[in-house]
CSV table of C-alpha atoms and ligand atoms in Angstrom, one decimal:
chain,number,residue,atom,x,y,z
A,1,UNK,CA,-4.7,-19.8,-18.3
A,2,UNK,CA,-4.4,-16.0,-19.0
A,3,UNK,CA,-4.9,-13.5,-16.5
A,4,UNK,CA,-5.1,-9.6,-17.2
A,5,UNK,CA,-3.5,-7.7,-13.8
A,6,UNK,CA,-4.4,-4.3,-13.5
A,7,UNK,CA,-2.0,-1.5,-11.8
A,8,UNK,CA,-2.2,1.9,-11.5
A,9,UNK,CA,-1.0,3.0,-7.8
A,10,UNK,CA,2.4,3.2,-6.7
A,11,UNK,CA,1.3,0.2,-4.0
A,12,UNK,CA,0.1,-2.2,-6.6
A,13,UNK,CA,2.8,-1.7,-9.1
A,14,UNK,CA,5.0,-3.2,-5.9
A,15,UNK,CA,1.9,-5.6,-5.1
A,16,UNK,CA,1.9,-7.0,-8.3
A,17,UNK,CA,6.4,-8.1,-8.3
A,18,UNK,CA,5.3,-11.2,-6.0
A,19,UNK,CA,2.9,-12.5,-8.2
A,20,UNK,CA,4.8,-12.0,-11.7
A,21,UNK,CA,7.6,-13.5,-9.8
A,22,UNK,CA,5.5,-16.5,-9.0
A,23,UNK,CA,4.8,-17.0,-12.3
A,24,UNK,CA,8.1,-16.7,-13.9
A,25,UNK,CA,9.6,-19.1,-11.7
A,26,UNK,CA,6.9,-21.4,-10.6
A,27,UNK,CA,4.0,-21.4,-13.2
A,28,UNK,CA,5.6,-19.9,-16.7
A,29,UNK,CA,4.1,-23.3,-18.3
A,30,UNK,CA,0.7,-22.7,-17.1
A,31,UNK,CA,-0.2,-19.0,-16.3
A,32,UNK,CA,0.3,-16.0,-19.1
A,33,UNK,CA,0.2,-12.7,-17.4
A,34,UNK,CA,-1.3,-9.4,-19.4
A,35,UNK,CA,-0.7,-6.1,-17.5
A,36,UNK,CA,-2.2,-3.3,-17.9
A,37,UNK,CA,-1.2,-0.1,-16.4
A,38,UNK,CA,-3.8,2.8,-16.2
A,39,UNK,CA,-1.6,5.5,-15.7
A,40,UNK,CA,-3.1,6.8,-12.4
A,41,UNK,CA,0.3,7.2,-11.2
A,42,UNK,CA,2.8,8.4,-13.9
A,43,UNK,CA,5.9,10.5,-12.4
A,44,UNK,CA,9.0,8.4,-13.2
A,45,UNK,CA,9.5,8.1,-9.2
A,46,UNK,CA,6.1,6.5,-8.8
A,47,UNK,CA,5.7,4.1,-11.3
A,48,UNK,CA,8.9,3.4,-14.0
A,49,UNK,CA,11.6,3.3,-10.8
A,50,UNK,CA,9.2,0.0,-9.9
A,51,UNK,CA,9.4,-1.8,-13.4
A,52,UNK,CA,13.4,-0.8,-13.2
A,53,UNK,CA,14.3,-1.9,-9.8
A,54,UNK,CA,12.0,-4.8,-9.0
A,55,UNK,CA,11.9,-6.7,-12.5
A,56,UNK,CA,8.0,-6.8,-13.4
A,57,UNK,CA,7.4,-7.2,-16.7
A,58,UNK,CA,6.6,-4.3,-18.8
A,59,UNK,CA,3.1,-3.5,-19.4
A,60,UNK,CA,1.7,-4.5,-22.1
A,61,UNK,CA,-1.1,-1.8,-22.4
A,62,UNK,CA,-0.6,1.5,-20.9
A,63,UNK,CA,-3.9,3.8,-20.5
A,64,UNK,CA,-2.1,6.9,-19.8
A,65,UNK,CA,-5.3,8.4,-17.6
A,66,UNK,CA,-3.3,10.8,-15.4
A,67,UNK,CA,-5.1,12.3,-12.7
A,68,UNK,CA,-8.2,13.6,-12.4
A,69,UNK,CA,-11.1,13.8,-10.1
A,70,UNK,CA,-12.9,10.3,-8.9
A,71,UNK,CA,-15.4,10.0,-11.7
A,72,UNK,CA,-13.7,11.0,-14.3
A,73,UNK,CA,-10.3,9.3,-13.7
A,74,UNK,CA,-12.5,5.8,-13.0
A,75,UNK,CA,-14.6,5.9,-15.9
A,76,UNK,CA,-11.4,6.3,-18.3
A,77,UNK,CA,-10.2,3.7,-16.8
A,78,UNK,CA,-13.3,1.3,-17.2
A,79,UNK,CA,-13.8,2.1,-20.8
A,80,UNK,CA,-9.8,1.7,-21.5
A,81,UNK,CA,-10.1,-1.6,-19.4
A,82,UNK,CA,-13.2,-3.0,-20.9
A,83,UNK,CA,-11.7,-3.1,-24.4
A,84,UNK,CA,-8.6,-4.8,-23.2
A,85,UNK,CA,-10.6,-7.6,-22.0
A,86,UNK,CA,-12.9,-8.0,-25.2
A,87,UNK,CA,-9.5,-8.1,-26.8
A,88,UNK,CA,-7.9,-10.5,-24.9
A,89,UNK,CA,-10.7,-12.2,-23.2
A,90,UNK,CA,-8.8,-13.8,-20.6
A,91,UNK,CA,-9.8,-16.6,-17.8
A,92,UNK,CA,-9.7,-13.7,-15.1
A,93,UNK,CA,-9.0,-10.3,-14.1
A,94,UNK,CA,-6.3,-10.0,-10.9
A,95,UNK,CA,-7.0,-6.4,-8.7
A,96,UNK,CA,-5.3,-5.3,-6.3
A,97,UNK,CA,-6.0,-3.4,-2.9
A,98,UNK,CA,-8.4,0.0,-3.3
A,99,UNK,CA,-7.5,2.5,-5.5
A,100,UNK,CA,-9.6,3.9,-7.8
A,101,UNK,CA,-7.8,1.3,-10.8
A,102,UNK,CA,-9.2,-1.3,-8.3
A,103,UNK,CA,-12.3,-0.3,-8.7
A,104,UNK,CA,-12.4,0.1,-12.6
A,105,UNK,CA,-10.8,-3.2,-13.0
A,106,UNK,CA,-14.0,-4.5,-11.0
A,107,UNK,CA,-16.8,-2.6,-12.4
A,108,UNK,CA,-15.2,-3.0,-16.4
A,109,UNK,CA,-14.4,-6.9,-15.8
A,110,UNK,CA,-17.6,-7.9,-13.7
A,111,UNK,CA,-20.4,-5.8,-16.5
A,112,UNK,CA,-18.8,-8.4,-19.4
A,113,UNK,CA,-18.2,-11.4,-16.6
A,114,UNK,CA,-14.8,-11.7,-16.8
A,115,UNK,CA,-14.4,-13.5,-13.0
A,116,UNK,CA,-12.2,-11.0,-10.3
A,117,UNK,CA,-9.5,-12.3,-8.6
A,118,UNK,CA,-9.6,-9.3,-5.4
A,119,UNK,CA,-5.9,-9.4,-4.1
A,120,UNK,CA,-5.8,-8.0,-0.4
A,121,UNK,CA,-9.9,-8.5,0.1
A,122,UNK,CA,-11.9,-8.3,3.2
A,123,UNK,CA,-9.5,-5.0,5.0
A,124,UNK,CA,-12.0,-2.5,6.4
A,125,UNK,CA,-11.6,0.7,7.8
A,126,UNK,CA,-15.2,1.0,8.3
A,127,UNK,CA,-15.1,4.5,7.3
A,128,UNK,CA,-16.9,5.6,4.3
A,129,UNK,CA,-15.7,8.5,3.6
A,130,UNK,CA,-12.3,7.5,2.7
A,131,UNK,CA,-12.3,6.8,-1.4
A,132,UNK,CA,-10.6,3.2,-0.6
A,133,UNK,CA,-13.4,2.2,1.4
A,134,UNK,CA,-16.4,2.2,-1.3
A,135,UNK,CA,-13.5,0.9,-3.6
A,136,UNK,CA,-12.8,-1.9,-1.7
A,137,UNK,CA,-16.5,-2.5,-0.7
A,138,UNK,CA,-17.6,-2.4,-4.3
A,139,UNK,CA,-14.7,-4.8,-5.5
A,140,UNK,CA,-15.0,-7.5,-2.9
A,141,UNK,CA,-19.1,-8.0,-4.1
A,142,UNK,CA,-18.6,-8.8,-7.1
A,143,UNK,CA,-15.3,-11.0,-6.8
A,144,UNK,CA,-14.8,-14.3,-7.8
A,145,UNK,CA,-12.1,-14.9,-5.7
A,146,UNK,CA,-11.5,-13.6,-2.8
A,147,UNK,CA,-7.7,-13.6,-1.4
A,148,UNK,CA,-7.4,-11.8,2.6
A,149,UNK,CA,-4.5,-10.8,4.4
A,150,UNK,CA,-5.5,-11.5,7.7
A,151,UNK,CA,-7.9,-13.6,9.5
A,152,UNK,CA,-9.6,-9.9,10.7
A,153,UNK,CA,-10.1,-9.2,6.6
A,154,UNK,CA,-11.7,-13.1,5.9
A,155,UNK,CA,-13.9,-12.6,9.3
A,156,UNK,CA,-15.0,-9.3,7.4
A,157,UNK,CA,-16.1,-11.0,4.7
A,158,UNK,CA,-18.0,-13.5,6.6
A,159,UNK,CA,-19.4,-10.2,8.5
A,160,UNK,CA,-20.6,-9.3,5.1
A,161,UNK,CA,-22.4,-12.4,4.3
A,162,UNK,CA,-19.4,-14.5,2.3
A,163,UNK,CA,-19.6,-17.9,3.3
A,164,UNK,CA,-16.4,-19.5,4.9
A,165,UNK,CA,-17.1,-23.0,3.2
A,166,UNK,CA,-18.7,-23.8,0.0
A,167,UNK,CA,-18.2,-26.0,-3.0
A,168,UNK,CA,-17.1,-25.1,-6.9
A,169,UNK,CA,-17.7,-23.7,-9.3
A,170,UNK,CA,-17.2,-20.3,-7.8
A,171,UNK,CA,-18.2,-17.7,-9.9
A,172,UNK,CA,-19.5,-13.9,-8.6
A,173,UNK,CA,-22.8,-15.2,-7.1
A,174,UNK,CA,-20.9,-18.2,-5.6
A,175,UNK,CA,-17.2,-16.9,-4.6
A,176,UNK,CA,-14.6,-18.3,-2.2
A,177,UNK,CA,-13.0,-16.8,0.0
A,178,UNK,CA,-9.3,-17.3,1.9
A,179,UNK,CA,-7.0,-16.2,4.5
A,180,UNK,CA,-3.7,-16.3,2.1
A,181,UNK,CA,-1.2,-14.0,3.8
A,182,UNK,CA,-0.1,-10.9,2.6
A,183,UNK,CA,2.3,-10.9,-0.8
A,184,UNK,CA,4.0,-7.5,0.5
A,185,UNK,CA,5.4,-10.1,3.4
A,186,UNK,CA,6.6,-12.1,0.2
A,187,UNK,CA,7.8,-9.2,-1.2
A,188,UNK,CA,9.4,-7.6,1.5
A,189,UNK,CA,11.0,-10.6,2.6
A,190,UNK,CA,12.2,-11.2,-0.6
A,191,UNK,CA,13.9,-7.8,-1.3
A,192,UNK,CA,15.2,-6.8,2.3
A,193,UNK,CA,18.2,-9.5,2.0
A,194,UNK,CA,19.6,-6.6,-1.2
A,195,UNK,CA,18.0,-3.6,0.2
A,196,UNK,CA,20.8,-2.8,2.0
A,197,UNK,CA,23.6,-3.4,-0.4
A,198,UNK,CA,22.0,-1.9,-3.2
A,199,UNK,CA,21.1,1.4,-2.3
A,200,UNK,CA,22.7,4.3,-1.0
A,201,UNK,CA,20.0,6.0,0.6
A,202,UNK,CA,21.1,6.2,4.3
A,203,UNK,CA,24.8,7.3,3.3
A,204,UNK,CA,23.3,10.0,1.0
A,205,UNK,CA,21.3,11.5,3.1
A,206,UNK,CA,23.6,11.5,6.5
A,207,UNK,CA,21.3,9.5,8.5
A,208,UNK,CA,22.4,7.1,11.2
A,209,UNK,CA,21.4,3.7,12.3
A,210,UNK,CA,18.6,3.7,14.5
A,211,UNK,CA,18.3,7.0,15.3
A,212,UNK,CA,16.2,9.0,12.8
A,213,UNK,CA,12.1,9.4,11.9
A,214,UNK,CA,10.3,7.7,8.7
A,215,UNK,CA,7.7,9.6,7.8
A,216,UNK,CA,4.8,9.4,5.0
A,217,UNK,CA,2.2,11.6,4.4
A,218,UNK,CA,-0.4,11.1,1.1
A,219,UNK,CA,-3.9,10.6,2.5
A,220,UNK,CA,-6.3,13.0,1.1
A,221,UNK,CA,-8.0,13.9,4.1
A,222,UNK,CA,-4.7,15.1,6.0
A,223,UNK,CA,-3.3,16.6,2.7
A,224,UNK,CA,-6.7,18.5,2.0
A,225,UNK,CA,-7.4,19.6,5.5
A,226,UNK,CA,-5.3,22.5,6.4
A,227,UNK,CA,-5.9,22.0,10.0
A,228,UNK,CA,-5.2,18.0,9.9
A,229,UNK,CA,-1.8,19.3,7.5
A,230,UNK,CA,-0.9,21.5,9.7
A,231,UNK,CA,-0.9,19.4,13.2
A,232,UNK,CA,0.7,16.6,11.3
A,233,UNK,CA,3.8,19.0,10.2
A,234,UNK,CA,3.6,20.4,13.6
A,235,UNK,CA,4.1,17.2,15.7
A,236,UNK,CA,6.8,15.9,13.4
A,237,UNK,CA,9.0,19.3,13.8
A,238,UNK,CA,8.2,19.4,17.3
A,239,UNK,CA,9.4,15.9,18.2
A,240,UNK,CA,12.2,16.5,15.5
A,241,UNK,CA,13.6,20.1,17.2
A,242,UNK,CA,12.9,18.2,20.7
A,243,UNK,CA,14.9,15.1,20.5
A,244,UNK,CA,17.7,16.8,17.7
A,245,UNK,CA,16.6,13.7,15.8
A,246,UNK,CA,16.4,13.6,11.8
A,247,UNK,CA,13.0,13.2,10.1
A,248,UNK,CA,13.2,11.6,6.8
A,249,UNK,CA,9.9,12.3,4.7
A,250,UNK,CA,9.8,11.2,0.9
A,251,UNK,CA,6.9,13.5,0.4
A,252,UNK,CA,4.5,12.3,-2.3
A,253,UNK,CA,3.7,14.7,-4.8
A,254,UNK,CA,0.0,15.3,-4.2
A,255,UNK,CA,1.5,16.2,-0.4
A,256,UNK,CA,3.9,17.9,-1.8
A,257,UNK,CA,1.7,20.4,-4.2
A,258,UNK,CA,-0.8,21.1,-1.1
A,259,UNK,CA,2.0,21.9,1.2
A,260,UNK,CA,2.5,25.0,-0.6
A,261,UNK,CA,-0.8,26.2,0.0
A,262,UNK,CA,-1.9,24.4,3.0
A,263,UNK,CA,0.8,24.9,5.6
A,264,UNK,CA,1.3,28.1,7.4
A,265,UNK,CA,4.0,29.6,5.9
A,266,UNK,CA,5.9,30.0,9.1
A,267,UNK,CA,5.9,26.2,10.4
A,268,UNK,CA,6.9,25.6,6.2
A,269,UNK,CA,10.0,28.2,7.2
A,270,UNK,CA,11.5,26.2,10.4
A,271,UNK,CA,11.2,23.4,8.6
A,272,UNK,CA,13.1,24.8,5.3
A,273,UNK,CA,15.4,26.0,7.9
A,274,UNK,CA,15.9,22.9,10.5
A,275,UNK,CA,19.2,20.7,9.8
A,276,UNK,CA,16.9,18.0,10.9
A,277,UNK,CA,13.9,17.9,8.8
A,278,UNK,CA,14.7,16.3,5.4
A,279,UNK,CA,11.7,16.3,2.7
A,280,UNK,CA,12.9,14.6,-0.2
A,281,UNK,CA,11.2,13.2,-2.9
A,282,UNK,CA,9.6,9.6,-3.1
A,283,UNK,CA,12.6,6.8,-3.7
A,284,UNK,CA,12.1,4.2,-4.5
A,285,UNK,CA,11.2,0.5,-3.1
A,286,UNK,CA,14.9,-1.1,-2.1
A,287,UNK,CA,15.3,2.5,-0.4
A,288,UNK,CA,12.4,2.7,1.0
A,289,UNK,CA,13.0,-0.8,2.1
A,290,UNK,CA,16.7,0.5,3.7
A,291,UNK,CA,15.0,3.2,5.4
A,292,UNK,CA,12.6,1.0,7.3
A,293,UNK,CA,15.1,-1.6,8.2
A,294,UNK,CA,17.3,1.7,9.6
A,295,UNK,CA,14.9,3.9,11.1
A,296,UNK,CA,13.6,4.4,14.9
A,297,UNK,CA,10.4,4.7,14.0
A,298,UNK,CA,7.8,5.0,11.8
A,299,UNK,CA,5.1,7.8,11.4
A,300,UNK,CA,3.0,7.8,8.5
A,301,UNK,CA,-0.7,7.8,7.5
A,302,UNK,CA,-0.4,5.0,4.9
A,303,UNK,CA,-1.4,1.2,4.6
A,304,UNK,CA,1.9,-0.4,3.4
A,305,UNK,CA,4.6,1.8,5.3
A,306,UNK,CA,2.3,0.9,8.6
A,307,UNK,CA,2.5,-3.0,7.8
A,308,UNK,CA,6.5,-2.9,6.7
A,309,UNK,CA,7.2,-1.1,9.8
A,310,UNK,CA,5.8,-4.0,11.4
A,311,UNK,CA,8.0,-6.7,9.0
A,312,UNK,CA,11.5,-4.7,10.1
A,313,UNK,CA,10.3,-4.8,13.7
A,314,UNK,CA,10.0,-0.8,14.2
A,315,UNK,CA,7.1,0.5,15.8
A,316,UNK,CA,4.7,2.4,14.0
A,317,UNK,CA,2.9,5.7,14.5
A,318,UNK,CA,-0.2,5.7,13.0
A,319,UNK,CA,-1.8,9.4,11.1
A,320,UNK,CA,-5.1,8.4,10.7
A,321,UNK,CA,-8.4,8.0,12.5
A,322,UNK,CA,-8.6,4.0,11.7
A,323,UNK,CA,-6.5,1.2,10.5
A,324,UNK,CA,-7.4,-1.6,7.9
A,325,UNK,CA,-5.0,-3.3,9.4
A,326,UNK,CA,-5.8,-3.4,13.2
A,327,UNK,CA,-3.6,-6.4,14.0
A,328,UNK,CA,-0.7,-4.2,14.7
A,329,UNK,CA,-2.3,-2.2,17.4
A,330,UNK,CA,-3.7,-5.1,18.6
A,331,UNK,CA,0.3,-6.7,19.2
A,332,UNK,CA,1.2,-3.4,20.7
A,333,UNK,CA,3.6,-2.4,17.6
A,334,UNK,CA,1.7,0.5,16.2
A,335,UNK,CA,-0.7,3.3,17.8
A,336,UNK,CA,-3.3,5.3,16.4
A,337,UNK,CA,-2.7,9.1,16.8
A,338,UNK,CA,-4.7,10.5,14.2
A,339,UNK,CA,-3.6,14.4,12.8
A,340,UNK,CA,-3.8,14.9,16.7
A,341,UNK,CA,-0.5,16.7,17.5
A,342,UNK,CA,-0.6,15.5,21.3
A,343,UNK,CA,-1.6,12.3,20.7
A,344,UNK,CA,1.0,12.4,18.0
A,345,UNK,CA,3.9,13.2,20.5
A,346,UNK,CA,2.3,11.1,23.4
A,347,UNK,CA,2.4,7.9,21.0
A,348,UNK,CA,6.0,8.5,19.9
A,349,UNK,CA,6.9,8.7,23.5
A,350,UNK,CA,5.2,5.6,24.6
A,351,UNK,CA,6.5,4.0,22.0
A,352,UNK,CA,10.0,4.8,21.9
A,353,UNK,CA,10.5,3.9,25.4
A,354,UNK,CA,8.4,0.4,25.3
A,355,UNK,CA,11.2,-2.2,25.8
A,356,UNK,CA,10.2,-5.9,24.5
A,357,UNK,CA,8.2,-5.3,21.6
A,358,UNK,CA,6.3,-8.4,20.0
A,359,UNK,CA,6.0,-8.4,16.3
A,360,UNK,CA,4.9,-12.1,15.6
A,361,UNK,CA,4.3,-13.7,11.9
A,362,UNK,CA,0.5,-13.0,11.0
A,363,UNK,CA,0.9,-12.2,7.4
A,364,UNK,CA,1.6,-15.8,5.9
A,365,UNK,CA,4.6,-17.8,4.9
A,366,UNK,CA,6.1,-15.8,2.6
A,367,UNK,CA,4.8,-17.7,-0.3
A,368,UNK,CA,1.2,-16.0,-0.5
A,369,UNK,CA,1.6,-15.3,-4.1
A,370,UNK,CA,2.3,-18.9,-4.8
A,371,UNK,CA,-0.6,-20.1,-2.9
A,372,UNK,CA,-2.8,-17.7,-5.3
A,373,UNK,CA,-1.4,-18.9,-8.5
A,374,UNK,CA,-2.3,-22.3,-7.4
A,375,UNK,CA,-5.8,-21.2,-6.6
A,376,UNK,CA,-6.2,-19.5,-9.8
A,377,UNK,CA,-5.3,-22.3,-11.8
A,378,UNK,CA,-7.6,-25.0,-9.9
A,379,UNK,CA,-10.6,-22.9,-9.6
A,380,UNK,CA,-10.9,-20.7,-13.3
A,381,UNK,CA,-9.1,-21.9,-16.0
B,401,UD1,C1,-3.9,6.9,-4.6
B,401,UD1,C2,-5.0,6.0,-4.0
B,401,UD1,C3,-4.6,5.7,-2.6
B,401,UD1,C4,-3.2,5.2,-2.4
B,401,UD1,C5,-2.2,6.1,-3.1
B,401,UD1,C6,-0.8,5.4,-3.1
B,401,UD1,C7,-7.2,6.3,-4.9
B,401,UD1,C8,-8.6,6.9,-4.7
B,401,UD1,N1,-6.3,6.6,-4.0
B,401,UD1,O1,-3.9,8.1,-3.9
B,401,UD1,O2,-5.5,4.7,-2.0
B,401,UD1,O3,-2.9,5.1,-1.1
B,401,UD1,O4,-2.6,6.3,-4.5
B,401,UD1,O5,0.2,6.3,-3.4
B,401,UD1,O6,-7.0,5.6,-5.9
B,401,UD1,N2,0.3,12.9,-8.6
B,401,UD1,C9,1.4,13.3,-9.3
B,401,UD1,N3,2.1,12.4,-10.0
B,401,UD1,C10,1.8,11.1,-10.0
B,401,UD1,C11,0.6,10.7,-9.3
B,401,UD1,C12,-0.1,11.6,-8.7
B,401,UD1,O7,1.8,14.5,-9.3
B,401,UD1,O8,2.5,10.2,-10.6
B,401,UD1,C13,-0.5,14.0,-7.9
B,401,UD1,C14,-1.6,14.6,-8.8
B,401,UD1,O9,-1.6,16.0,-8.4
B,401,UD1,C15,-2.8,13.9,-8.4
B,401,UD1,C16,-2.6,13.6,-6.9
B,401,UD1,O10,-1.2,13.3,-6.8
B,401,UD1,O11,-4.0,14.7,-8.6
B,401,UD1,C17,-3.4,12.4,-6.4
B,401,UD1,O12,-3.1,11.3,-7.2
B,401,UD1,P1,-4.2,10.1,-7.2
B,401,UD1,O13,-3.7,8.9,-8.0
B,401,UD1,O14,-5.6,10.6,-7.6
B,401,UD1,O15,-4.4,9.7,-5.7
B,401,UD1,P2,-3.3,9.4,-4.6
B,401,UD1,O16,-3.4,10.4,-3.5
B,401,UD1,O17,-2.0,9.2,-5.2
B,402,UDP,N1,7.0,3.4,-1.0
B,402,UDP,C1,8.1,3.6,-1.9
B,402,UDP,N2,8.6,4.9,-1.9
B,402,UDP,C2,8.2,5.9,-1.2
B,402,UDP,C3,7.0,5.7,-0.4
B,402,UDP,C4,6.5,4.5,-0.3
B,402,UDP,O1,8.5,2.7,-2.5
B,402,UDP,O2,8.7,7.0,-1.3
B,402,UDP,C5,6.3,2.1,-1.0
B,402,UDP,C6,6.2,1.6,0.4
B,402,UDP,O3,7.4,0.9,0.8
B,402,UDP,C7,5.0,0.6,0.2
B,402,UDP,C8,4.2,1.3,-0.8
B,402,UDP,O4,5.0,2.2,-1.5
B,402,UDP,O5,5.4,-0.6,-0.3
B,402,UDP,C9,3.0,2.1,-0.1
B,402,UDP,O6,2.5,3.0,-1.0
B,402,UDP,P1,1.7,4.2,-0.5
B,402,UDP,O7,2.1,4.7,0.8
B,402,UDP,O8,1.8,5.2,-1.6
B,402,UDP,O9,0.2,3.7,-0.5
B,402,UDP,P2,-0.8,2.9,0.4
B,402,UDP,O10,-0.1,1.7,0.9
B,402,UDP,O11,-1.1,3.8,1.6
B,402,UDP,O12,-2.0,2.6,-0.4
């Protein structure tokens, strides 16, 4: 069969290792992968420093959209996308989480029905004013397959009117569902045993074991929000200057770009100024991989960082409102502290001092990718 896999996002270009990986060394004989990058993200440190370090194959069409705002960006991307697939007319289309490449990938493939394969389906925030949200939303509805994380993303579905069990042929008015695990577990497990050894990261930037902050920062609402900015920056130096521990934060660049204009120009100061506060800019997967493994803790407002936190057993501060992925508060691992500085600093208290922390295996096997291949191949070609 031949698939066409969409990326775009920084996330999906990682997503996407486990399953290319699955096919070069379980199904080369049987599945033909066509990527197709849209260009969403495009700085050599979000996108090439993937295909480099993690051996995807090269795309084979690259839309070079850029950024832009949500309509315009998305409807680039639909027209670019629908032409691939008249091209190649291929047995499916494979997406990937919620961006807004996601989302064209759904709308282009769906209109000339070209069945969607939605990769990381049923996670909810249940909060429609984030982009991700309607992207998701809109994806999942007019899948074909449908592969969840986590047994709270299938009950979603369910929620939503998917049916649990049903017979073939599935197409988009008759689509299956299934709890497969998460292929970030595959690929995370897969790339922690060289993280270490291949990357200098720690070293380089005079961090030691155990005893330094993670951060990310990139959602829109806490980059766009001054005020949300501005508690988020706040907390962090506060429980930086307070403990005389080192923050790491590989700022991404739409964070970076606001925090010129967003943050007050004093706090942007102590930071310039503290020995402690290190922004640097994004690194890339094996690094960011190191840094996890090495870390205290974790602080960040993004979906991946929250669940690899989890993987490397190192709780997690959450920077958000809600979580997709409310399995980890659940265990105990991660809290929500929104942009709330003393919610912020009461969470990375509790936290830090909780002895005993459970972190037990609710993203699959490992071999989630695998398990999708198979899928593919018994239920479209
Ligand atoms: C996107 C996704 C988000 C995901 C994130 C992963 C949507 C709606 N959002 O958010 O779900 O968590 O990717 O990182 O799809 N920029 C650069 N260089 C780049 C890419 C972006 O400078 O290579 C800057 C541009 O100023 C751009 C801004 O970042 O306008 C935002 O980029 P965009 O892709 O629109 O959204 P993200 O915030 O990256
Ligand atoms: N990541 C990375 N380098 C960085 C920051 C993040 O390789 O500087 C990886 C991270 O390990 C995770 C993914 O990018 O696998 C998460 O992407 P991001 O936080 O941009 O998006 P989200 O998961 O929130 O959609």
């Amino acid at each position: 069969m031949k698939i066409v896999t969409i990326i775009g996002a920084r996330p999906q270009i990682i997503k996407a290792a486990a399953l290319s990986r699955a096919i070069k060394n379980k199904f080369s004989n049987s599945i033909t992968e066509i990527i197709v990058h849209t260009g969403q993200h495009y700085d050599e440190n979000m996108s090439q420093v993937f295909f480099d370090e993690l051996g995807i194959p090269e795309p084979n069409y690259n839309l070079n959209v850029g950024s832009g705002s949500h309509g315009k960006q998305t409807a680039t991307m639909i027209a670019g996308i629908e032409d691939i697939l008249l091209q190649e007319i291929p047995s499916a289309i494979v997406l990937y989480g919620d961006t807004n490449s996601t989302l064209a990938g759904a709308i282009a493939a769906s209109k000339i029905h070209v069945p969607v394969v939605h990769i990381e389906a049923g996670l909810r925030s249940f909060n429609k004013a984030m982009p991700e949200e309607i992207n998701r939303i809109m994806c999942d509805h007019v899948s074909t397959l449908l592969f969840s994380p986590t047994k709270t993303g299938f009950q979603n579905l369910q929620n939503e009117g998917f049916k649990a069990k049903n017979e073939k042929p599935f197409n988009a008015n008759n689509p299956k569902i299934y709890h497969s695990g998460d292929v970030m577990f595959d690929n995370s497990l897969y790339f922690s045993e060289v993280a270490d050894e291949k990357t200098t990261i720690i070293s380089k930037n005079n961090l030691h074991k155990n005893n330094f902050i993670l951060a990310t920062i990139h959602r829109n609402n806490n980059t766009d929000e001054p005020a949300r900015l501005n508690a988020l920056f706040n907390a962090l130096y506060k429980i930086s200057e307070a403990n005389k521990l080192d923050v790491l934060l590989p700022l991404h660049p739409r964070t970076a770009k606001l925090l010129e204009f967003n943050l007050e120009a004093e706090l942007h100061q102590k930071m310039k100024a503290s020995k402690h506060f290190k922004i640097i800019p994004p690194v890339s997967f094996l690094e960011m991989i190191a840094l996890e493994k090495n870390c205290k803790i974790v602080m960040t407002d993004s979906g991946g960082v929250q669940k690899e936190a989890f993987y490397f057993e190192k709780p997690c501060v959450i920077l958000r409102t809600e979580t997709e992925w409310v399995e980890l508060v659940e265990c105990g691992a991660a809290m929500i502290a929104d942009a709330d500085e003393r919610k912020i600093m009461e969470a990375y208290k509790t936290l830090t001092s909780k002895t005993n922390m459970k972190f037990p295996k609710i993203y699959g096997d490992g071999k989630a990718a695998e398990f999708i291949c198979e899928e593919m191949l018994e239920n479209l070609s």
